[in-house]
C-alpha cells in the first residue's frame, strides 16, 4: 500500500486542481465533506484512490434497520462504487453514524465495519482505511485500540487540511437544509394558482422560449406557473427535462416530434398522453429516441452542468410556488437534475417528498427504481475517472 500519510486531494480540478495535503488520517477525514460535496450523516462514504490521490467519493445512506442482509448489501455497495472507477487502485471507506462509542461500548456499527473490511480484503485493491466517525469520536475498524476507545473529533474539526479544503472548494451541502424548498411570496403563489386554474396546457406554442427565460431569466410568477402547467403533462415534462439537459438545439428533435403529434391530436381528438402511448406501441425507437431515453436513464455523455445548476435553483423555487396537488411532477424533475449532478442524497430527498405527495406518480416510481439501481449516472463516474487520472499525474 502507498504511503497515505501524505495523501493529496485535488478539489474541483477545472481548469487546475488545488492540492490539499493530508499529513494524517484525521486530516484525510477532515476533507471528506469537500470531496463528496455534502456533510455526511448516517452514511457510508466510499472514496476511490489512484496512488495517493483522490478527487471525489460516493455516499450511500444507511438504512433505518441494519440487519445481516442490509449489512451485506452495504458492503457489496462499497465494492460496486469504487470498481465503477476502473482506474482506482485503493479505497477509503468511512461510516458516519449518530451513534456513540459510549452507548455502543465500542466503535459503532462494528458488524458493518467488519463486513466492509472482509469484502475489501478479497479484492486486489489497496485499503487506505475503514473508519467510523461517531457522535463522540472516531476510529478505525482495523485498529484494536480505536475499536475500543474513540479518538477526539477535534482532530478532524481542527485540521488545517479541512479548513483549506473548505476555502478552495464549494461549501459542502447540508442535505436536510438543501432539501427544504425556498420561502416564496404568497402573492406569487396566488399568481401560479391562477395560471393553473385555466386548466391543462392547450398547446406547445412558445414552449422553448418560455423554458429558456424561466431557466436563465429573473423569477416571474406567471412564467413559473406555465412551467408547473407543462410539468403536469408527461410528454411536456420529458421535453422540459431534455431541454434543461441538452439546450434548445439539442432538444429540438423531440420537440419536432411533439409538434407532429399535436397536429395529429387535433385531428383525432385524443389526449397527448394517449397519442404518445399509441405511437410508442406501434413504432420501433429511432436513434434520437434511444439517446433521449438513455440520457434520462443516466447513460451517455451527460447534460450541460451549467444548465443543471440553473435548473436545480429554478425548479426548487417553482416547486415552492406550486400548489401541493401539482408539486410532485416538479419535485420529480428536480430530483432527476440533482441526480444528474451527482448529488444522489438530495435527489433521494426530493423524490421521497414527491412520492409522499403522490404515491402513485409513475415517473417518481420509475426514478425511485433507477436511483436504487444506479447511485449516480455514467457521466459522473466517467468524470471522476478522468479527474482521478489527471490528479494522479500531478507532481
XYZ file of C-alpha atoms in Angstrom:
395
model
C 0.000 0.000 0.000
C 1.192 3.516 -0.751
C 2.217 5.932 1.974
C -1.153 7.542 2.557
C 0.212 9.708 5.376
C 0.909 12.249 2.624
C -2.316 11.913 0.700
C -3.004 14.706 -1.790
C -6.606 15.575 -2.543
C -7.267 17.742 -5.631
C -10.528 19.646 -5.414
C -12.553 20.972 -8.332
C -9.877 20.354 -10.967
C -11.370 22.570 -13.667
C -9.164 24.020 -15.068
C -6.469 23.174 -12.487
C -6.875 21.323 -9.200
C -5.922 22.592 -5.795
C -3.834 20.008 -3.960
C -4.809 19.573 -0.333
C -2.146 17.778 1.697
C -3.471 15.413 4.351
C -0.495 14.532 6.569
C -2.502 12.249 8.871
C -5.613 10.095 8.825
C -7.678 12.653 10.749
C -6.668 15.267 8.164
C -7.901 12.950 5.442
C -11.247 12.582 7.226
C -11.464 16.369 7.518
C -11.537 16.864 3.736
C -14.215 14.252 3.016
C -17.152 16.726 3.149
C -15.451 18.826 0.471
C -14.619 15.706 -1.553
C -18.176 14.367 -1.631
C -19.897 17.768 -1.624
C -22.114 17.110 1.408
C -21.825 16.859 5.169
C -22.285 13.091 5.569
C -24.767 11.934 8.193
C -25.803 8.322 8.812
C -23.932 7.378 5.676
C -21.325 5.130 4.165
C -18.796 7.150 2.136
C -16.553 5.467 -0.432
C -13.541 7.380 -1.784
C -11.567 5.807 -4.687
C -7.821 6.497 -4.828
C -5.213 6.279 -7.558
C -1.855 6.208 -5.838
C -2.114 8.853 -3.117
C -4.694 10.999 -4.895
C -8.474 11.241 -4.594
C -10.852 13.661 -6.277
C -14.311 12.679 -5.057
C -16.401 9.985 -3.496
C -19.783 8.354 -3.238
C -22.265 8.406 -0.379
C -24.719 5.632 0.448
C -27.385 6.364 3.066
C -27.555 3.944 5.983
C -30.966 2.271 6.296
C -33.016 2.648 9.457
C -32.639 -1.065 10.143
C -29.199 -2.591 9.762
C -29.598 -6.351 9.943
C -27.461 -9.049 8.387
C -28.870 -8.653 4.862
C -28.614 -4.847 4.932
C -25.043 -5.070 6.214
C -24.078 -7.451 3.402
C -25.751 -5.184 0.833
C -23.854 -2.120 2.075
C -20.541 -3.977 1.996
C -21.334 -5.003 -1.575
C -22.226 -1.400 -2.438
C -18.694 -0.363 -1.433
C -17.225 -2.752 -3.974
C -19.633 -1.657 -6.694
C -18.942 2.026 -6.064
C -15.170 2.047 -6.293
C -14.904 -0.625 -9.004
C -17.120 1.639 -11.119
C -14.000 3.839 -11.300
C -11.695 1.344 -13.060
C -8.569 3.471 -12.678
C -8.765 3.347 -8.870
C -6.226 1.131 -7.124
C -7.195 1.769 -3.486
C -10.195 2.856 -1.460
C -11.127 4.669 1.729
C -14.448 3.790 3.392
C -15.920 5.835 6.240
C -19.072 5.093 8.220
C -20.799 8.208 9.587
C -23.135 7.447 12.484
C -25.073 9.445 15.059
C -24.437 6.587 17.484
C -21.681 6.915 20.085
C -18.861 4.779 21.413
C -20.344 5.259 24.878
C -23.741 3.779 24.076
C -22.312 1.017 21.859
C -19.476 0.218 24.315
C -17.041 0.419 21.464
C -16.939 1.515 17.853
C -20.461 1.891 16.404
C -21.725 -0.444 13.676
C -18.884 -2.875 14.247
C -20.581 -5.605 12.194
C -20.764 -3.275 9.194
C -17.110 -2.301 9.589
C -16.035 -5.949 9.731
C -18.133 -6.808 6.668
C -16.620 -3.950 4.662
C -13.066 -4.922 5.648
C -13.677 -8.570 4.707
C -15.107 -7.625 1.305
C -12.260 -5.228 0.554
C -9.638 -7.778 1.542
C -10.954 -10.096 -1.180
C -10.137 -7.527 -3.866
C -6.742 -6.656 -5.302
C -7.142 -3.029 -4.282
C -5.290 -1.291 -1.506
C -7.190 -0.251 1.610
C -6.469 3.312 2.691
C -8.654 2.781 5.741
C -12.065 1.688 7.006
C -13.144 4.115 9.706
C -16.126 5.343 11.675
C -16.948 8.936 12.589
C -19.364 8.698 15.522
C -21.085 11.338 17.630
C -18.378 11.229 20.321
C -15.221 10.393 18.408
C -13.703 8.483 15.542
C -11.661 5.370 14.966
C -10.612 2.693 12.514
C -12.200 -0.731 12.473
C -8.782 -2.260 11.768
C -7.036 -0.898 14.885
C -7.961 -2.619 18.147
C -7.329 0.409 20.380
C -9.527 2.615 18.180
C -12.287 -0.004 18.181
C -12.370 0.148 21.985
C -11.914 3.888 22.580
C -12.544 6.848 20.282
C -10.061 9.404 19.123
C -11.116 13.024 19.558
C -13.354 14.684 16.965
C -11.369 17.914 17.274
C -8.542 16.115 15.443
C -10.875 16.255 12.433
C -12.616 19.570 13.058
C -9.377 21.416 13.834
C -7.406 20.082 10.891
C -5.781 22.702 8.681
C -6.365 20.394 5.704
C -10.112 20.542 6.287
C -10.089 24.316 6.699
C -8.139 24.748 3.472
C -10.375 22.319 1.571
C -13.433 24.379 2.507
C -11.644 27.559 1.444
C -10.849 26.335 -2.085
C -13.979 24.266 -2.810
C -17.692 24.973 -2.711
C -19.166 24.748 0.769
C -20.385 21.165 1.330
C -24.156 20.877 1.200
C -26.274 20.092 4.205
C -28.713 17.624 2.646
C -31.549 18.241 5.110
C -31.166 22.012 4.768
C -30.844 21.942 0.975
C -33.925 19.731 0.620
C -36.097 22.452 2.166
C -37.791 24.473 -0.557
C -37.154 28.234 -0.582
C -39.521 30.705 1.013
C -41.756 32.395 -1.576
C -44.297 35.202 -1.507
C -47.968 34.274 -1.088
C -48.824 36.737 -3.875
C -46.606 34.751 -6.249
C -48.280 31.517 -5.148
C -51.637 33.085 -5.959
C -50.427 34.000 -9.460
C -49.293 30.415 -10.092
C -52.627 29.076 -8.812
C -54.460 31.445 -11.168
C -52.426 30.183 -14.147
C -53.223 26.574 -13.230
C -56.911 27.418 -12.818
C -57.099 27.844 -16.605
C -56.659 24.079 -16.917
C -54.095 21.942 -18.758
C -51.762 23.406 -21.358
C -53.685 23.639 -24.607
C -50.658 23.523 -26.884
C -46.911 23.834 -27.031
C -46.648 27.221 -28.681
C -43.795 29.159 -27.127
C -42.624 26.169 -25.081
C -38.922 26.523 -25.921
C -38.527 30.271 -25.212
C -40.635 30.034 -22.050
C -38.337 27.318 -20.691
C -35.215 29.298 -21.598
C -36.477 32.515 -19.994
C -37.574 30.606 -16.882
C -34.206 28.857 -16.636
C -31.880 31.824 -17.092
C -34.017 34.903 -16.560
C -35.406 36.618 -13.474
C -38.153 34.945 -11.441
C -41.596 35.743 -12.862
C -44.521 34.047 -11.141
C -46.714 33.838 -14.255
C -43.892 32.160 -16.189
C -43.300 29.772 -13.292
C -46.988 28.953 -13.396
C -46.594 27.979 -17.046
C -43.726 25.666 -16.090
C -45.904 23.992 -13.449
C -48.569 23.601 -16.154
C -46.085 21.987 -18.540
C -44.909 19.582 -15.868
C -48.404 18.185 -15.313
C -48.252 16.652 -18.821
C -45.830 13.677 -19.084
C -44.747 14.473 -22.684
C -44.164 18.145 -21.851
C -42.434 17.195 -18.606
C -39.983 15.000 -20.501
C -39.449 17.700 -23.124
C -38.675 20.212 -20.387
C -36.165 17.814 -18.807
C -34.485 17.251 -22.182
C -34.259 20.986 -22.850
C -32.746 21.552 -19.409
C -30.144 18.884 -20.120
C -29.362 19.494 -23.786
C -30.388 23.064 -24.514
C -32.974 24.144 -27.085
C -30.983 22.893 -30.081
C -30.189 19.500 -28.597
C -33.814 19.015 -27.564
C -35.193 20.169 -30.937
C -35.735 16.673 -32.485
C -38.008 15.701 -29.609
C -39.886 18.997 -29.966
C -40.422 18.417 -33.700
C -41.926 15.001 -32.960
C -44.182 16.568 -30.366
C -45.377 19.225 -32.833
C -46.302 16.490 -35.321
C -48.107 14.582 -32.599
C -50.000 17.717 -31.591
C -51.189 18.186 -35.178
C -52.390 14.578 -35.207
C -54.022 15.109 -31.835
C -56.067 17.968 -33.265
C -57.395 15.607 -35.968
C -58.099 12.591 -33.747
C -59.262 14.307 -30.575
C -57.003 12.093 -28.447
C -55.197 13.401 -25.422
C -51.470 13.926 -25.929
C -50.731 11.175 -23.415
C -52.959 8.647 -25.236
C -51.486 9.570 -28.616
C -47.901 9.185 -27.386
C -48.737 5.794 -25.862
C -50.284 4.649 -29.164
C -47.260 5.816 -31.167
C -44.857 4.148 -28.759
C -46.738 0.869 -29.108
C -46.635 0.959 -32.924
C -43.112 2.095 -33.754
C -39.557 0.993 -33.203
C -37.471 3.635 -31.448
C -35.025 5.551 -33.609
C -31.558 6.793 -32.676
C -32.895 10.087 -31.314
C -35.481 8.308 -29.152
C -32.872 5.952 -27.735
C -30.430 8.769 -26.981
C -33.131 10.709 -25.133
C -34.214 7.706 -23.081
C -30.599 6.828 -22.304
C -29.947 10.381 -21.134
C -32.860 10.273 -18.700
C -31.608 6.860 -17.510
C -28.104 8.215 -16.854
C -26.343 6.739 -19.888
C -24.116 8.634 -22.313
C -22.045 11.808 -22.335
C -24.328 13.723 -19.982
C -26.085 17.090 -19.732
C -24.677 20.597 -19.619
C -23.541 21.092 -15.976
C -24.216 24.839 -16.043
C -27.810 24.297 -17.177
C -28.331 21.671 -14.487
C -27.123 24.128 -11.851
C -29.596 26.741 -13.097
C -32.359 24.149 -13.177
C -31.937 22.962 -9.594
C -32.326 26.528 -8.376
C -35.265 27.358 -10.669
C -37.097 24.087 -10.005
C -36.776 24.462 -6.228
C -38.499 27.853 -6.386
C -41.088 26.560 -8.855
C -41.862 23.616 -6.558
C -42.318 26.014 -3.637
C -44.783 28.056 -5.704
C -46.762 25.061 -6.967
C -49.929 24.020 -5.130
C -49.371 20.820 -3.152
C -51.536 18.790 -5.534
C -49.381 19.891 -8.514
C -45.978 19.673 -6.807
C -44.976 16.021 -7.323
C -44.000 16.391 -11.024
C -41.872 19.457 -10.219
C -40.073 17.657 -7.396
C -39.526 14.603 -9.597
C -37.719 16.610 -12.280
C -35.808 18.462 -9.552
C -34.732 15.079 -8.152
C -33.516 13.977 -11.585
C -31.485 17.178 -12.008
C -29.744 16.677 -8.664
C -29.078 13.027 -9.529
C -27.656 14.119 -12.894
C -25.316 16.447 -10.973
C -24.143 13.510 -8.866
C -25.961 14.605 -5.686
C -27.776 11.333 -5.026
C -28.659 12.292 -1.441
C -30.521 15.422 -2.488
C -32.161 13.572 -5.359
C -33.447 10.950 -2.937
C -34.785 13.598 -0.542
C -36.801 15.408 -3.217
C -38.016 12.151 -4.736
C -39.179 10.918 -1.336
C -41.247 14.083 -0.943
C -42.751 13.623 -4.422
C -43.670 10.032 -3.507
C -45.213 11.225 -0.240
C -47.365 13.769 -2.047
C -48.430 11.379 -4.817
C -47.591 7.719 -4.060
C -48.872 6.621 -7.476
C -46.971 9.140 -9.611
C -45.437 6.855 -12.226
C -42.312 8.871 -13.092
C -41.376 9.147 -9.420
C -41.768 5.367 -9.124
C -39.538 4.887 -12.174
C -36.850 7.215 -10.836
C -37.008 5.537 -7.434
C -36.101 2.241 -9.116
C -33.459 3.947 -11.266
C -31.761 5.715 -8.356
C -31.721 2.461 -6.373
C -30.055 0.623 -9.252
C -27.636 3.423 -10.216
C -26.492 5.702 -7.431
C -25.026 8.149 -9.966
C -25.160 8.439 -13.778
C -22.460 7.259 -16.170
C -21.165 10.763 -16.795
C -20.452 11.323 -13.093
C -18.398 8.120 -12.933
C -16.559 8.995 -16.146
C -15.801 12.486 -14.850
C -14.454 11.017 -11.612
C -12.219 8.645 -13.584
C -10.830 11.441 -15.774
C -10.190 13.702 -12.812
C -8.553 10.904 -10.841
C -6.130 10.116 -13.667
C -5.322 13.818 -14.085
C -4.783 14.252 -10.361
C -2.518 11.219 -10.125
C -0.333 12.665 -12.889
C 0.313 15.871 -10.942
C 3.744 16.239 -9.319
